[in-house]
Coordinates of C-alpha atoms in Angstrom, one line a residue:
Chain P
M1373 CA 65.3 -170.2 45.1
E1374 CA 64.5 -169.4 48.8
S1375 CA 67.8 -170.4 50.3
T1376 CA 69.6 -168.3 47.7
V1377 CA 67.8 -165.4 48.5
Q1378 CA 68.3 -166.1 52.3
E1379 CA 72.1 -166.4 51.4
I1380 CA 72.0 -163.3 49.6
N1381 CA 70.5 -161.5 52.4
Q1382 CA 72.9 -162.8 54.7
K1383 CA 75.7 -162.1 52.5
V1384 CA 74.7 -158.5 52.0
K1385 CA 74.5 -158.2 55.9
D1386 CA 77.8 -159.5 56.4
A1387 CA 79.2 -157.4 53.6
N1388 CA 77.7 -154.2 55.1
A1389 CA 80.4 -154.4 57.6
V1390 CA 82.8 -153.4 54.8
I1391 CA 80.5 -150.5 54.2
N1392 CA 80.3 -149.4 57.5
D1393 CA 84.2 -149.4 57.7
L1394 CA 84.2 -147.2 54.7
M1395 CA 82.0 -144.9 56.0
R1396 CA 83.6 -144.5 59.3
E1397 CA 87.3 -144.3 57.6
I1398 CA 85.7 -141.6 55.1
G1399 CA 83.9 -139.7 57.9
K1400 CA 87.0 -139.0 59.7
V1401 CA 87.9 -136.5 56.9
I1402 CA 84.5 -135.5 55.6
V1403 CA 82.1 -133.8 58.1
G1404 CA 78.2 -134.2 56.9
Q1405 CA 77.9 -134.8 53.1
L1406 CA 76.2 -138.4 54.2
D1407 CA 74.3 -138.5 50.6
L1408 CA 77.6 -137.7 48.7
V1409 CA 79.6 -140.2 50.5
E1410 CA 76.8 -142.9 50.3
R1411 CA 76.5 -142.2 46.4
L1412 CA 80.3 -142.5 45.9
L1413 CA 80.1 -146.0 47.3
M1414 CA 76.9 -146.8 45.3
A1415 CA 78.9 -145.9 42.2
L1416 CA 81.8 -148.1 43.5
L1417 CA 79.3 -151.0 43.7
A1418 CA 77.3 -150.3 40.6
N1419 CA 80.6 -149.9 38.5
G1420 CA 79.0 -146.5 37.5
H1421 CA 80.7 -142.8 37.0
I1422 CA 79.5 -139.8 38.8
L1423 CA 79.3 -136.1 38.0
I1424 CA 79.2 -133.9 40.9
E1425 CA 78.0 -130.3 40.9
G1426 CA 78.5 -127.6 43.6
V1427 CA 79.9 -124.4 44.2
P1428 CA 83.6 -124.2 45.4
G1429 CA 84.7 -125.2 49.0
L1430 CA 81.9 -127.9 49.5
A1431 CA 84.5 -130.8 49.8
K1432 CA 83.8 -132.3 46.5
T1433 CA 87.5 -133.0 45.6
L1434 CA 88.2 -133.6 48.9
S1435 CA 85.4 -136.6 49.2
V1436 CA 86.8 -138.1 46.2
R1437 CA 90.2 -138.0 47.3
T1438 CA 89.3 -139.4 50.5
L1439 CA 87.3 -142.4 48.9
A1440 CA 90.5 -143.1 46.8
R1441 CA 92.5 -143.2 49.9
V1442 CA 90.2 -145.7 51.6
V1443 CA 90.3 -147.9 48.7
H1444 CA 93.4 -149.7 47.9
T1445 CA 93.7 -148.9 44.3
R1446 CA 95.6 -146.5 42.2
F1447 CA 94.1 -142.6 42.2
Q1448 CA 94.7 -139.8 39.5
R1449 CA 93.6 -136.3 39.7
I1450 CA 93.4 -134.5 36.4
Q1451 CA 92.9 -130.8 36.5
F1452 CA 90.8 -130.0 33.4
T1453 CA 91.8 -126.7 31.8
P1454 CA 91.1 -124.9 28.5
D1455 CA 94.7 -125.9 27.1
L1456 CA 94.4 -129.7 28.0
L1457 CA 94.8 -132.0 25.1
P1458 CA 93.5 -135.6 24.6
A1459 CA 97.0 -137.0 24.7
D1460 CA 97.5 -135.4 28.3
L1461 CA 94.9 -137.7 29.2
I1462 CA 94.9 -140.7 27.4
G1463 CA 98.7 -141.0 26.6
T1464 CA 100.7 -140.9 23.3
L1465 CA 103.1 -142.6 20.9
V1466 CA 106.6 -141.3 21.6
Y1467 CA 109.2 -141.4 18.9
N1468 CA 112.5 -143.1 20.1
P1469 CA 115.3 -141.6 17.9
K1470 CA 117.8 -144.7 18.9
D1471 CA 115.9 -147.4 17.3
G1472 CA 113.3 -145.3 15.2
A1473 CA 110.4 -146.7 16.9
F1474 CA 107.4 -145.5 18.5
T1475 CA 106.6 -146.6 22.0
T1476 CA 103.4 -145.9 24.0
K1477 CA 103.4 -143.5 26.7
K1478 CA 100.2 -144.3 28.7
G1479 CA 98.2 -141.1 30.2
P1480 CA 96.7 -140.7 33.8
I1481 CA 93.7 -142.2 32.8
F1482 CA 95.4 -145.5 33.3
S1483 CA 94.3 -145.9 36.9
N1484 CA 91.4 -147.1 39.2
I1485 CA 89.8 -143.9 40.3
I1486 CA 90.2 -140.8 38.4
L1487 CA 89.0 -137.5 39.5
A1488 CA 88.2 -135.3 36.6
D1489 CA 88.3 -131.8 38.3
E1490 CA 86.3 -129.0 36.7
I1491 CA 85.5 -131.2 33.6
N1492 CA 83.8 -128.2 31.9
R1493 CA 86.8 -126.2 31.6
A1494 CA 88.6 -128.5 29.0
P1495 CA 87.5 -128.4 25.2
S1496 CA 85.3 -130.8 23.9
K1497 CA 87.9 -133.1 22.4
V1498 CA 89.3 -133.8 25.6
Q1499 CA 85.9 -134.4 27.3
S1500 CA 85.1 -136.9 24.4
A1501 CA 88.3 -138.7 24.9
L1502 CA 87.3 -139.2 28.6
L1503 CA 83.7 -140.2 28.0
E1504 CA 84.7 -142.5 25.4
A1505 CA 87.0 -144.2 27.9
M1506 CA 84.2 -144.3 30.4
Q1507 CA 81.7 -146.0 28.2
E1508 CA 84.2 -148.4 26.4
R1509 CA 86.4 -148.9 29.3
Q1510 CA 89.2 -148.9 26.9
V1511 CA 91.6 -146.7 25.3
T1512 CA 93.2 -146.6 21.7
I1513 CA 96.7 -145.0 21.2
G1514 CA 98.0 -145.2 17.8
E1515 CA 97.1 -148.7 16.7
H1516 CA 96.8 -150.4 20.1
T1517 CA 93.7 -150.6 22.2
F1518 CA 94.4 -150.8 25.8
P1519 CA 91.7 -152.1 28.1
L1520 CA 91.4 -150.0 31.5
E1521 CA 92.0 -151.8 34.9
D1522 CA 88.9 -152.8 36.9
P1523 CA 87.8 -151.1 38.9
F1524 CA 87.5 -147.9 36.7
L1525 CA 85.6 -145.3 38.3
V1526 CA 85.4 -141.4 36.8
L1527 CA 84.4 -138.9 39.4
A1528 CA 84.1 -135.5 37.6
T1529 CA 83.4 -132.3 39.3
Q1530 CA 82.0 -129.1 37.9
N1531 CA 81.2 -125.6 39.2
P1532 CA 77.7 -124.0 38.4
I1533 CA 79.0 -120.6 38.6
E1534 CA 81.7 -118.8 36.7
Q1535 CA 80.5 -120.3 33.2
E1536 CA 82.5 -117.9 31.2
G1537 CA 85.0 -119.7 29.2
T1538 CA 83.7 -123.1 29.9
Y1539 CA 82.6 -126.0 27.7
P1540 CA 79.1 -127.2 28.9
L1541 CA 79.0 -131.0 28.6
P1542 CA 76.7 -132.1 25.8
E1543 CA 73.5 -134.0 26.9
A1544 CA 74.6 -137.4 25.2
Q1545 CA 77.9 -137.3 27.1
V1546 CA 76.2 -136.4 30.5
D1547 CA 74.0 -139.4 30.0
R1548 CA 77.1 -141.7 30.5
F1549 CA 77.4 -140.6 34.3
M1550 CA 75.3 -142.9 36.3
L1551 CA 74.7 -139.9 38.8
K1552 CA 74.6 -136.5 38.9
L1553 CA 74.8 -135.1 42.5
I1554 CA 74.2 -131.7 43.4
V1555 CA 76.5 -130.8 46.7
T1556 CA 75.0 -128.4 48.8
Y1557 CA 76.4 -126.2 51.9
P1558 CA 76.6 -128.0 55.3
N1559 CA 74.5 -127.0 58.2
K1560 CA 75.8 -124.8 60.9
K1561 CA 76.6 -127.5 63.3
E1562 CA 78.7 -129.4 60.5
E1563 CA 80.4 -126.4 59.5
K1564 CA 81.5 -125.8 62.9
E1565 CA 82.8 -129.4 63.0
I1566 CA 84.7 -128.6 59.9
L1567 CA 86.2 -125.5 61.3
E1568 CA 87.5 -127.4 64.4
R1569 CA 89.0 -130.3 62.4
M1570 CA 90.5 -128.4 59.5
T1571 CA 92.1 -125.8 61.8
M1572 CA 94.0 -128.1 64.2
G1573 CA 97.0 -128.0 61.9
K1574 CA 97.6 -131.7 61.9
E1575 CA 97.0 -134.3 58.9
I1576 CA 93.8 -136.6 59.7
Q1577 CA 95.2 -140.2 59.3
I1578 CA 93.0 -142.4 57.3
H1579 CA 93.7 -146.2 56.1
P1580 CA 92.6 -148.1 53.2
V1581 CA 90.0 -150.8 54.2
I1582 CA 89.1 -152.3 51.0
S1583 CA 91.0 -154.1 48.1
P1584 CA 90.1 -154.0 44.3
E1585 CA 89.4 -157.9 44.6
K1586 CA 86.9 -157.2 47.6
I1587 CA 85.2 -154.4 45.6
K1588 CA 84.6 -157.1 42.6
E1589 CA 83.2 -159.4 45.2
L1590 CA 80.8 -156.6 46.5
R1591 CA 79.9 -155.7 43.0
S1592 CA 78.9 -159.4 42.1
L1593 CA 76.9 -159.6 45.2
T1594 CA 75.1 -156.1 44.4
N1595 CA 74.2 -157.7 41.0
Q1596 CA 72.6 -160.6 42.7
I1597 CA 70.2 -158.3 44.7
Y1598 CA 66.6 -159.3 44.0
I1599 CA 64.4 -157.0 42.0
D1600 CA 60.5 -157.7 42.1
E1601 CA 58.8 -157.5 38.8
K1602 CA 56.6 -154.6 40.1
V1603 CA 59.5 -152.7 41.1
K1604 CA 60.8 -152.8 37.7
E1605 CA 57.4 -151.9 36.4
Y1606 CA 57.7 -149.0 38.7
I1607 CA 61.0 -148.0 37.2
L1608 CA 59.8 -148.4 33.8
D1609 CA 56.6 -146.0 34.5
L1610 CA 58.9 -143.4 36.0
V1611 CA 61.0 -143.3 33.1
F1612 CA 58.3 -143.6 30.6
A1613 CA 56.5 -140.7 32.2
T1614 CA 59.4 -138.4 31.5
R1615 CA 59.0 -139.2 27.8
D1616 CA 55.1 -139.3 27.6
P1617 CA 53.7 -137.6 30.8
S1618 CA 50.0 -137.6 29.6
Q1619 CA 49.9 -141.3 29.6
Y1620 CA 50.2 -141.0 33.6
K1621 CA 47.8 -138.1 34.0
L1622 CA 50.7 -135.7 33.9
E1623 CA 49.5 -133.5 30.9
S1624 CA 50.8 -130.3 32.4
L1625 CA 54.3 -131.5 32.0
K1626 CA 54.1 -132.2 28.5
P1627 CA 55.0 -128.7 27.2
L1628 CA 57.8 -128.6 29.8
I1629 CA 59.8 -131.6 28.5
A1630 CA 61.9 -131.5 25.6
Y1631 CA 63.3 -134.8 25.9
G1632 CA 62.7 -137.6 28.4
A1633 CA 65.1 -140.1 30.0
S1634 CA 66.9 -142.6 27.6
P1635 CA 66.7 -146.5 28.2
R1636 CA 70.2 -146.0 29.7
A1637 CA 68.2 -144.2 32.4
S1638 CA 66.3 -147.4 33.1
I1639 CA 69.2 -149.5 33.4
M1640 CA 71.1 -147.1 35.6
L1641 CA 68.1 -146.5 38.0
T1642 CA 67.9 -150.6 38.4
L1643 CA 71.6 -150.7 39.1
A1644 CA 71.8 -147.8 41.5
A1645 CA 68.7 -149.0 43.3
K1646 CA 70.4 -152.3 43.8
A1647 CA 73.5 -150.7 45.0
H1648 CA 71.3 -148.6 47.5
A1649 CA 69.5 -151.8 48.8
F1650 CA 72.9 -153.1 49.4
I1651 CA 74.2 -150.3 51.3
R1652 CA 70.8 -150.4 53.3
G1653 CA 71.6 -154.1 54.1
R1654 CA 68.9 -155.7 52.0
G1655 CA 69.0 -158.4 49.7
Y1656 CA 66.0 -157.1 47.8
V1657 CA 65.2 -153.6 45.9
T1658 CA 62.3 -151.6 47.3
P1659 CA 60.5 -148.8 45.5
D1660 CA 62.1 -146.7 48.4
D1661 CA 65.4 -147.6 46.9
V1662 CA 64.2 -146.3 43.6
K1663 CA 62.7 -143.1 45.1
Q1664 CA 65.8 -142.4 47.1
I1665 CA 68.1 -142.6 44.2
G1666 CA 65.9 -141.5 41.3
M1667 CA 66.6 -137.9 41.2
D1668 CA 70.4 -138.2 41.1
V1669 CA 69.7 -140.7 38.1
L1670 CA 67.2 -138.7 36.4
R1671 CA 68.3 -135.1 36.7
H1672 CA 70.7 -134.7 33.9
R1673 CA 68.7 -137.0 31.7
V1674 CA 65.5 -135.0 31.4
L1675 CA 65.8 -132.0 29.3
I1676 CA 63.3 -129.1 29.8
T1677 CA 62.0 -126.8 27.1
Y1678 CA 62.4 -123.0 27.2
E1679 CA 58.8 -122.6 28.2
A1680 CA 59.9 -124.6 31.4
E1681 CA 62.5 -122.3 32.1
A1682 CA 60.6 -119.3 31.5
E1683 CA 58.3 -120.7 34.3
E1684 CA 61.4 -121.0 36.4
M1685 CA 61.1 -124.6 36.4
T1686 CA 64.1 -127.2 36.7
S1687 CA 64.6 -130.7 35.6
E1688 CA 64.3 -131.4 39.4
S1689 CA 60.9 -129.9 39.9
V1690 CA 59.6 -131.8 36.9
I1691 CA 60.9 -135.0 38.2
K1692 CA 59.6 -134.4 41.6
K1693 CA 56.1 -134.0 40.0
I1694 CA 56.6 -137.3 38.5
F1695 CA 57.4 -139.1 41.5
D1696 CA 54.6 -137.5 43.3
Q1697 CA 52.3 -138.7 40.5
I1698 CA 53.3 -142.3 39.9
E1699 CA 51.9 -144.8 42.3
V1700 CA 54.3 -147.1 44.1
P1701 CA 53.8 -150.6 44.2
Chain T
M414 CA 27.9 -180.0 100.9
T415 CA 26.2 -182.1 98.2
F416 CA 27.5 -182.6 94.6
R417 CA 24.4 -180.7 93.3
K418 CA 24.9 -177.8 95.5
R419 CA 28.6 -177.5 94.6
S420 CA 27.9 -177.7 90.7
W421 CA 25.5 -174.5 91.3
I422 CA 28.4 -172.7 93.3
Y423 CA 30.8 -173.4 90.2
L424 CA 28.1 -172.5 87.7
I425 CA 27.6 -169.0 89.2
F426 CA 31.3 -168.6 89.8
F427 CA 32.0 -169.2 86.1
S428 CA 29.2 -167.2 84.9
C429 CA 30.4 -164.3 86.7
C430 CA 33.9 -164.7 85.2
F431 CA 32.5 -165.0 81.8
S432 CA 30.4 -161.9 82.4
A433 CA 33.6 -159.8 83.3
L434 CA 35.5 -161.3 80.3
F435 CA 32.7 -160.4 77.9
D436 CA 32.6 -156.8 79.6
S437 CA 36.2 -156.3 79.0
A438 CA 36.1 -157.6 75.4
C439 CA 33.3 -155.4 74.6
A440 CA 34.9 -152.5 76.1
E441 CA 34.6 -150.2 73.0
P442 CA 31.8 -148.5 71.7
S443 CA 30.6 -149.0 68.4
F444 CA 30.8 -145.9 66.1
Q445 CA 29.0 -144.4 63.0
A446 CA 28.9 -141.0 61.5
S447 CA 27.1 -139.7 58.7
V448 CA 25.8 -136.4 57.0
D449 CA 22.3 -136.6 56.2
R450 CA 22.5 -134.8 52.9
K451 CA 25.0 -134.6 50.1
K452 CA 23.3 -131.8 48.4
I453 CA 21.4 -128.9 49.8
F454 CA 20.4 -125.2 48.8
L455 CA 22.2 -122.3 50.0
N456 CA 19.0 -121.5 52.1
Q457 CA 19.1 -125.2 53.8
T458 CA 21.0 -126.6 56.3
C459 CA 22.7 -130.2 56.9
A460 CA 23.5 -132.1 59.6
L461 CA 26.3 -134.5 60.8
K462 CA 25.1 -137.4 62.9
I463 CA 27.7 -139.2 65.2
E464 CA 26.3 -142.4 67.0
F465 CA 27.9 -144.4 69.7
E466 CA 26.6 -147.8 71.1
W467 CA 27.7 -150.1 73.7
P468 CA 25.9 -152.7 75.6
K469 CA 24.0 -152.3 79.0
K470 CA 22.2 -149.3 80.3
E471 CA 24.9 -146.9 81.7
A472 CA 26.4 -143.8 81.1
R473 CA 29.9 -145.5 80.8
Y474 CA 31.6 -143.4 78.3
T475 CA 32.3 -139.6 78.0
F476 CA 32.8 -138.3 74.4
A477 CA 34.9 -135.1 73.3
I478 CA 33.4 -133.6 70.0
P479 CA 35.4 -131.0 68.9
S480 CA 34.5 -128.3 66.3
P481 CA 35.4 -129.5 63.1
N482 CA 37.4 -127.5 60.6
L483 CA 34.7 -126.4 57.9
Q484 CA 35.0 -125.1 54.3
K485 CA 32.0 -123.0 53.1
M486 CA 30.0 -123.6 56.2
K487 CA 29.4 -122.5 59.7
L488 CA 28.2 -124.5 62.6
L489 CA 25.0 -123.5 63.4
R490 CA 24.0 -125.4 66.6
Q491 CA 25.0 -128.9 68.3
G492 CA 23.1 -131.3 70.3
E493 CA 23.2 -134.6 71.8
A494 CA 20.7 -137.3 73.1
Q495 CA 21.2 -140.6 74.9
E496 CA 18.8 -143.7 74.7
T497 CA 18.3 -147.1 75.7
R498 CA 16.9 -150.0 74.0
V499 CA 16.5 -153.5 74.0
K500 CA 18.2 -155.7 71.0
E501 CA 17.7 -159.4 70.6
G502 CA 17.0 -159.6 74.7
A503 CA 19.9 -157.3 75.7
E504 CA 19.9 -153.6 76.9
W505 CA 21.9 -151.4 74.8
T506 CA 22.9 -147.7 75.1
R507 CA 23.1 -145.1 72.2
K508 CA 24.3 -141.8 72.3
T509 CA 23.9 -139.4 69.5
F510 CA 25.6 -136.2 68.7
M511 CA 24.0 -133.8 66.1
L512 CA 26.0 -131.0 64.5
E513 CA 24.0 -128.8 62.3
F514 CA 25.7 -126.7 59.5
Q515 CA 24.6 -123.7 57.8
P516 CA 26.2 -123.2 54.0
L517 CA 27.8 -119.8 53.4
E518 CA 28.3 -120.0 49.5
T519 CA 27.5 -122.1 46.6
G520 CA 30.1 -124.8 45.6
T521 CA 31.5 -127.7 47.3
A522 CA 31.6 -127.4 51.1
A523 CA 33.4 -129.7 53.4
I524 CA 33.4 -131.0 57.0
E525 CA 37.0 -131.7 57.3
E526 CA 37.8 -135.2 59.1
F527 CA 38.5 -135.0 63.1
Q528 CA 38.9 -136.9 65.7
V529 CA 36.6 -138.0 68.7
H530 CA 38.2 -139.0 71.9
Y531 CA 36.4 -141.0 74.3
V532 CA 37.1 -142.1 78.0
D533 CA 35.8 -145.4 79.6
S534 CA 34.9 -144.6 83.2
L535 CA 35.2 -148.1 84.3
S536 CA 38.8 -148.9 82.9
Q537 CA 39.9 -145.3 82.5
K538 CA 40.9 -146.6 79.0
Q539 CA 41.1 -143.9 76.5
G540 CA 40.4 -144.4 72.7
Q541 CA 39.6 -142.3 69.6
F542 CA 37.4 -142.6 66.6
L543 CA 38.1 -140.8 63.1
V544 CA 35.0 -139.1 61.8
P545 CA 36.0 -139.1 57.9
R546 CA 35.8 -135.9 55.5
S547 CA 32.4 -135.2 54.2
S548 CA 31.9 -133.1 51.2
I549 CA 28.5 -131.5 50.6
K550 CA 27.4 -129.7 47.4
I551 CA 25.8 -126.2 48.0
L552 CA 23.3 -125.1 45.1
R553 CA 21.8 -121.9 44.5
P554 CA 18.3 -121.8 45.6
V555 CA 15.6 -122.1 43.0
N556 CA 13.5 -119.1 42.7
L557 CA 10.0 -120.7 42.1
K558 CA 8.4 -117.3 41.3
A559 CA 10.3 -116.6 38.5
F560 CA 10.6 -120.2 37.5
F561 CA 6.7 -120.3 37.2
E562 CA 6.6 -116.9 35.5
T563 CA 8.8 -117.9 32.8
G564 CA 6.7 -121.0 31.9
G565 CA 9.1 -123.4 33.6
A566 CA 6.2 -125.3 35.2
V567 CA 5.3 -126.7 31.7
L568 CA 8.7 -127.8 31.1
F569 CA 9.1 -129.2 34.3
S570 CA 5.9 -131.2 33.9
A571 CA 7.2 -132.5 30.6
L572 CA 10.2 -133.6 32.0
L573 CA 8.8 -135.2 34.9
A574 CA 6.3 -137.3 32.7
I575 CA 9.5 -138.2 30.6
F576 CA 11.2 -139.3 33.7
A577 CA 8.1 -141.4 35.0
F578 CA 7.6 -142.9 31.4
R579 CA 11.4 -144.1 31.6
I580 CA 11.2 -145.4 35.1
R581 CA 8.1 -147.6 34.0
S582 CA 9.6 -148.7 30.8
S583 CA 13.0 -150.1 32.5
G584 CA 11.1 -152.0 35.0
R585 CA 11.1 -149.7 38.0
K586 CA 14.7 -150.2 38.9
K587 CA 15.2 -150.2 42.7
I588 CA 17.7 -148.1 44.3
P589 CA 20.0 -150.2 46.6
Q590 CA 19.1 -149.9 50.2
D591 CA 22.2 -151.0 51.5
S592 CA 24.6 -148.4 50.2
Q593 CA 26.7 -148.2 53.3
P594 CA 30.4 -148.5 52.6
P595 CA 32.3 -151.4 54.3
S596 CA 34.2 -150.8 57.3
A597 CA 38.1 -151.0 57.2
F598 CA 37.8 -154.1 59.3
D599 CA 35.8 -155.8 56.9
K600 CA 37.9 -155.5 54.1
F601 CA 40.7 -156.8 56.0
Q602 CA 38.4 -159.9 56.9
E603 CA 37.9 -160.2 53.1
I604 CA 41.3 -160.5 52.5
Q605 CA 41.9 -162.8 55.3
K606 CA 39.3 -165.2 53.9
R607 CA 41.0 -165.2 50.4
M608 CA 44.0 -166.8 51.7
A609 CA 44.7 -170.2 50.1
P610 CA 46.0 -173.1 52.2
G611 CA 49.8 -173.2 52.3
I612 CA 51.1 -169.7 51.0
A613 CA 50.0 -166.4 50.4
G614 CA 50.5 -165.1 46.8
K615 CA 51.9 -161.8 45.9
A616 CA 48.5 -160.5 44.8
L617 CA 47.1 -160.9 48.1
I618 CA 50.1 -159.5 49.9
Y619 CA 49.7 -156.5 47.3
D620 CA 45.9 -156.1 48.2
L621 CA 46.6 -156.2 51.9
S622 CA 49.2 -153.6 51.4
K623 CA 47.0 -151.4 49.4
E624 CA 44.2 -151.7 52.1
F625 CA 46.3 -150.9 55.0
R626 CA 48.1 -148.1 53.5
N627 CA 44.6 -146.4 52.4
F628 CA 43.6 -147.1 56.0
L629 CA 46.7 -145.4 57.6
A630 CA 46.2 -142.6 55.2
Q631 CA 42.6 -141.9 56.3
Y632 CA 43.4 -142.5 59.9
Y633 CA 46.4 -140.6 60.3
Q634 CA 46.1 -138.2 57.3
L635 CA 49.1 -139.5 55.5
S636 CA 50.4 -139.8 51.9
H637 CA 48.8 -142.9 50.0
R638 CA 49.3 -144.1 46.7
E639 CA 52.5 -142.2 45.9
A640 CA 54.4 -142.9 49.3
T641 CA 56.5 -145.9 49.8
E642 CA 56.4 -147.8 53.2
D643 CA 59.5 -146.1 54.4
E644 CA 58.1 -142.9 53.6
L645 CA 55.0 -143.6 55.5
I646 CA 56.9 -144.8 58.6
G647 CA 58.8 -141.5 58.3
E648 CA 55.4 -139.6 58.3
I649 CA 54.3 -141.6 61.4
Q650 CA 57.4 -141.0 63.4
R651 CA 57.1 -137.2 62.9
K652 CA 53.3 -137.5 64.1
E653 CA 52.7 -136.8 67.7
L654 CA 51.6 -140.1 68.6
P655 CA 52.2 -142.8 71.7
L656 CA 55.5 -144.5 71.0
D657 CA 54.1 -148.0 71.2
E658 CA 51.6 -146.9 68.2
K659 CA 54.4 -145.5 66.2
K660 CA 56.5 -148.8 66.8
L661 CA 53.5 -150.9 66.1
V662 CA 52.8 -149.1 62.5
T663 CA 56.5 -149.3 61.8
V664 CA 56.6 -153.2 62.4
L665 CA 53.4 -153.8 60.3
L666 CA 54.5 -151.6 57.6
S667 CA 58.2 -153.2 57.6
E668 CA 56.8 -156.8 57.3
I669 CA 54.5 -155.9 54.6
R670 CA 57.3 -154.2 52.6
E671 CA 59.4 -157.4 53.0
A672 CA 56.6 -159.7 52.1
K673 CA 56.0 -157.7 48.8
F674 CA 59.4 -157.4 47.8
V675 CA 61.3 -160.5 48.6
P676 CA 61.3 -163.2 45.8
T677 CA 59.5 -165.8 47.8
N678 CA 55.8 -166.1 48.8
T679 CA 54.7 -165.7 52.3
A680 CA 54.3 -168.9 54.4
E681 CA 50.6 -169.2 55.6
Q682 CA 51.6 -169.1 59.3
D683 CA 53.2 -165.6 58.8
F684 CA 50.6 -164.5 56.7
K685 CA 47.9 -165.3 59.4
R686 CA 50.1 -163.7 62.2
L687 CA 50.6 -160.6 60.0
I688 CA 46.7 -160.2 59.1
E689 CA 45.7 -161.0 62.7
S690 CA 48.0 -158.1 64.1
I691 CA 46.5 -155.8 61.4
L692 CA 43.0 -156.8 62.3
E693 CA 43.5 -156.3 65.7
F694 CA 45.1 -152.9 65.2
V695 CA 42.4 -152.0 62.7
G696 CA 39.8 -153.3 65.2
K697 CA 40.8 -150.7 67.8
R698 CA 40.7 -147.6 65.3
K699 CA 37.3 -147.8 63.6
I700 CA 36.6 -145.7 60.4
V701 CA 34.6 -146.2 57.4
M702 CA 36.8 -146.8 54.2
N703 CA 36.5 -144.6 51.2
S704 CA 36.8 -147.0 48.2

């Protein structure tokens, strides 16, 4: 066991060179937004999907496009609009009048990295088609089921403003995203750097640094990262505290939480914590990994009540209280 | 020079060396701080006594006692005294500072924790002690005249009789005399003693981690239960502390973190090295641990 752990530690340290290469290459285009870039890489390592929320102009789409460029895979951007149909996404059967047969025309979802831009602008039937593909990692067109290629990563963006004519994602579907990221404005220094880079008038050259095979290898290594029983218990305490806060001396939160996090939250928190440990170059998970990533895993899984909204509380403030109360091992 | 004379010269020489070594080893004074009463009436006062003790009769140390932050109290007066006494055949010097406080209102008053800095005039070495936070309950004063006028004396006598009877029937339970909480150093020594030969189990490491975090929380006023090692390191880095001290705390916390969360148990020599480093660290920063 000991040698295996040392081996994993060493492998993780060695593999971290690839992560550094990825970060460096992405950093050529994206200024700041380090958390966003790290989380994109974590999704790649943990085989999860990401929902990115932020006002327009914060490089959400650019970050995802840059990630796709540094990974040697196929990339598709789908602009979600109110008139989009499921067939526009997954594909359809096309009738051939010459032989009277139907042939399958695969949609843009048959790619490795999908950017679902402004996902809340398309109607629920399109959202459902995408979210089903995300969960099952396969698509059925007519009578045939087609598996999606690995890696398959959906990075969806949504805008918190201009809510007229949008179709908010139902809670059950939001739960399928491993992380929900909130992108904020860059600071003054970063914005000055953006200004200088983006007004030069020349395209920044970046190169693919990782292949799909290498991603699979890194994923396998991420799965081997050790997580201690105490850290697992800590994760469970956090998730259970969202369901029954009074058991954790958080009686004041009980009227504020309508629904707590699902078991999928525990799974995702564990996987995300492993990926975080990997990015930090460790072969084992610490409670800090859980804390660092916890908010992004839980914020869309904890539903607050009207009472909480009336008190101007958000799911983030509720989760923060839970993190502040639960004792770390 | 005869053999006997040479032996005497060697003996005197080594005694001098040993004495010098002993002096430098005992270079730090011992420290104790306590409040004389935990409950007082509004019209009474309480005192915080801070005592330092060191071997030999000399004014070796200078102490700087700052005015502590107070809640619901004010500093009434401050005084100091120094005495020399003989303990087990050796001379010891004791310096005592007394801070007397007057309550301002009823409720829970507090003397917030504060640091006492000292300078060793021999070595010019500086050090510090942390006086932990003390809380004192301030009660409304009893109006005895009104009490007796309303027949309270009869009720009081009855209650006193019941109390005396219960004490007698329970075999006169003794109040423990030694209620002084253990020092941080003692707690870590206890953990050190629990180490079984061969390996240090996870439970021992978790106990060590808990005590060390508790110590850091009290000494540096950090988060405790809900903070991870990395967060504590972050807090330490933001404090105005000497660089060496920051580095040392970071190394110790990182080692504890690794010992806790790797799948293997800690080897005996690694644990010994770790706890010895902690004991050395804690030994230089004396505080009384809250349980």
